[in-house]
Amino acid sequence: AICRNMSEEDSGGSTAGAESGPRRRNRRGLLRLYYGVSGEDRTGQTDPTDINGPHFKVETYLDEVYKTAGLQDLMEQEVKMVREIKALDSDMQTLVYENYNKFISATDTIRKMKDDFRQMEDEMESLEENMRAITDFSDTINATLADKRHRIKKLNGVHGMLKKLQFLFELPARLNKCMEMGSYAQAVRYFSRASGVLRQYEDMPSFRGIQEDCGKIVDQLRVRLREMLVNDTATSQQLSECVDLLLQLDEPAGELCDQFLSRSKLKLEPDLNSLISKPPDASDADSAHEDIVEYIDRGGNGFLSNMSLFITSFQDLFVRRDDQGSAVASIAKPKMHAFVSSLVGPYFDAVRTRCVLEARSGESALLVKALDRLHRRIQAVQKLTPSLDIARVCADIILAAAEERVNFCTEHMRSHLSGCVMDVKQALTSRQRQLTAQSGSSNALFSDLLSTMQLSVTDKIKATLVSLKEFVAPEITFSNKYYFRTAFCHDWVSQRLVLGFIHHLLSMSQGYCEQTAGRDSVPPALVLIVSRLCLDFEQSTISYLVTLTDEMFPLLERGSLMTKPVATLCSTASQAARQLINHFVHLQGVNMSQMIRKSVETRDWMATVEPRSVRAVMKRIVEDLTLIDLQVGMLYEEGIRRDRSSDDSKRTWSYSQSRQMVKPWGYTPSGMDSSLLSNIQKLFSERIEIFSDVQFTKVSVVTGVVKIALKTLLECVRLKTFGKFGLQQMQVDCHYLQLYLWRFVSDEKSALSLDIERMNSNIEELSLV
């Protein structure tokens, strides 16, 4: 049925196609244009079955479909074709609608253009008629005046000559009137206009009379201008006008130059004297409250402004004057340079003094602001007198003020460091009793003091660097100058301020190791804290400060300011920390040694009663070692401690058993265990370093103090002779120390060996009694 319908449609379509073939081709052509499909076959082949091709044939296409497609395919093809037909109809409607709108818009535009061109054509025709009328009128005038043009020109020349003659005859009266009104500049202009003509025709009596009358008036004008030149109340502008008028009246330029310089100096000296004579602490209120910025502004708005005005006026009058020639300029330039130098020199001296004083007392922001304004003012004056090179003098002042500021900050930082040390010393002194009585309640005292001191010193350095950063701010005109940036950033801030302060701190710390015991000696606790401070500087603080300085004060050339000195500083800091910790061990060992020596030497060991308990000095030694252990533990890590082994327990047990083998009231060497004697001899053969360098750990530091104390006890015992009860008392003390000292040492072997060695010496001494 579908095939039959398609064939019927095909037969009907062939009939209708004969009628509407041209319309269908037109519609197909519009669709080709819309979709951008060319109507020509580019491949050169004609496919009658290509439904989109120009050679499509319905009969051939249907025959091909009937042969190749089934019923289902034909039905799908029908649905597809219906859908495509509807889509093409929709596209055609859209295309027609869009083209219709465009045609309407184009029609309106063309209609409007026609109206505009019609109006423009009317205006062009009117303009053409006007131009034609103007041309005709101009030709008529030229033709009418052609005969009288020469006569009119001649009459104009005669009229101009008569006006000049009238001006010459009226010149004396004009000059007198100007003199009465005080218009000296107008009088000079009148005379300058007529002087050439009067000199040219001075042989005529009439002109000679005019010239004589004008000469008398001009002489009076010269006298008045001279009087104004020496008048003290005349302003700088009036002086310049007087000199200018006298130069126009052909007065000697050299004499006028000297007079102008002398009068200008009288005008500038009051401003200069006010800057020099008034110190910052003057009695009057205005000067007393005048800061450095106001001082520089007063000098710039007064002295420098008037100086610039003078230089400009002088150059306009004598140097750049066209009618005087180069002879006057060659004479005037040296005089001007000498004059400017004689006044600028004292001004710079006063400014240098004030800036240096401000650098040691005021704020960096005000000082930098004042120096920047000074630099800007001097740069303006330098452009007027490039040969004087006053900008170099200004640069020297800026460098001197900046250097003095850095020196002041360096001194202030060192003073702050001394204050921090004094605060730590006072804190240690005030809390020493509390630390001794209740050591457990002050576990964070030393660490707090160290943190406070380190934070205070570091914050002071950073605050100083922040204040000095004002000198290299981008808006400061002299901050990007190579001469300033190199000297300020590298030589003064980096080397002198930062590195110099660190060197000072390390030198001061090392100086603590050279002080002997006395009233003003450094407390051991302070030495311990400073040693940890130097160690922290070596580990992190120095690198941090160097990096911070490089970031805040970069050079114009990329690169670090202090790459080389960092390693040297870190090495010095490490050496200082080691010297201080060794000195701390030495001080604590000496303190205990003095206590032990005094306790041994002041006692009569031959008349000692039977021991009932441990002596108080031994308890004091254990208490002091506990305190030292607590203090060092606040700042340093525990370190490596050898655990007590079974051998240590056996050695302690054998030592106790050997004591039990001693008779109550006597001593026989033969009664000792042979194994104990062999151990004693073995311990004697092993050398123990007493004053060796300690490590930065709590165990190592306390072990060093224990070694010194026990070595002192050993040497003191060797020099004494003991009785029976004295020996027993010493045995009790040694056993007490052995029971408690193992907690403080890194290796119990060292303490035990010294105890046994001490007992051996006691036994030998007692056997000789």
PDB file of N, CA, C and O in Angstrom, residues 186 236 306 394 407 475 539 664 670 680:
ATOM      1  N   GLN A 186      57.219 102.367  32.357  1.00  0.00           N
ATOM      2  CA  GLN A 186      56.599 102.932  31.163  1.00  0.00           C
ATOM      3  C   GLN A 186      57.450 104.051  30.593  1.00  0.00           C
ATOM      4  O   GLN A 186      57.592 104.188  29.370  1.00  0.00           O
ATOM      5  N   SER A 236      62.635  92.327  46.897  1.00  0.00           N
ATOM      6  CA  SER A 236      63.519  91.715  45.899  1.00  0.00           C
ATOM      7  C   SER A 236      63.014  91.967  44.487  1.00  0.00           C
ATOM      8  O   SER A 236      63.811  92.195  43.559  1.00  0.00           O
ATOM      9  N   ASN A 306      64.093  82.447  48.735  1.00  0.00           N
ATOM     10  CA  ASN A 306      64.635  83.751  48.341  1.00  0.00           C
ATOM     11  C   ASN A 306      65.931  83.603  47.559  1.00  0.00           C
ATOM     12  O   ASN A 306      66.203  84.384  46.640  1.00  0.00           O
ATOM     13  N   CYS A 394      74.571  68.543  50.087  1.00  0.00           N
ATOM     14  CA  CYS A 394      73.324  68.040  50.663  1.00  0.00           C
ATOM     15  C   CYS A 394      73.395  66.528  50.870  1.00  0.00           C
ATOM     16  O   CYS A 394      72.914  66.010  51.894  1.00  0.00           O
ATOM     17  N   ASN A 407      74.236  55.067  64.451  1.00  0.00           N
ATOM     18  CA  ASN A 407      75.079  54.997  65.644  1.00  0.00           C
ATOM     19  C   ASN A 407      74.247  55.142  66.918  1.00  0.00           C
ATOM     20  O   ASN A 407      74.476  54.434  67.913  1.00  0.00           O
ATOM     21  N   GLU A 475      58.984  56.342  48.491  1.00  0.00           N
ATOM     22  CA  GLU A 475      58.635  57.731  48.212  1.00  0.00           C
ATOM     23  C   GLU A 475      59.741  58.721  48.579  1.00  0.00           C
ATOM     24  O   GLU A 475      59.633  59.907  48.271  1.00  0.00           O
ATOM     25  N   GLN A 539      71.898  28.799  66.745  1.00  0.00           N
ATOM     26  CA  GLN A 539      71.036  27.833  66.065  1.00  0.00           C
ATOM     27  C   GLN A 539      70.025  28.483  65.131  1.00  0.00           C
ATOM     28  O   GLN A 539      69.734  27.944  64.068  1.00  0.00           O
ATOM     29  N   PRO A 664      84.285  -2.878 114.333  1.00  0.00           N
ATOM     30  CA  PRO A 664      83.647  -1.662 114.839  1.00  0.00           C
ATOM     31  C   PRO A 664      84.651  -0.638 115.308  1.00  0.00           C
ATOM     32  O   PRO A 664      84.471   0.526 115.078  1.00  0.00           O
ATOM     33  N   SER A 670      94.188  -6.690 106.211  1.00  0.00           N
ATOM     34  CA  SER A 670      94.076  -8.071 105.753  1.00  0.00           C
ATOM     35  C   SER A 670      92.639  -8.553 105.749  1.00  0.00           C
ATOM     36  O   SER A 670      92.323  -9.579 105.160  1.00  0.00           O
ATOM     37  N   ILE A 680      89.536  -1.887  93.231  1.00  0.00           N
ATOM     38  CA  ILE A 680      90.080  -0.573  93.562  1.00  0.00           C
ATOM     39  C   ILE A 680      91.306  -0.275  92.718  1.00  0.00           C
ATOM     40  O   ILE A 680      91.460   0.822  92.159  1.00  0.00           O
TER      41      ILE A 680
END
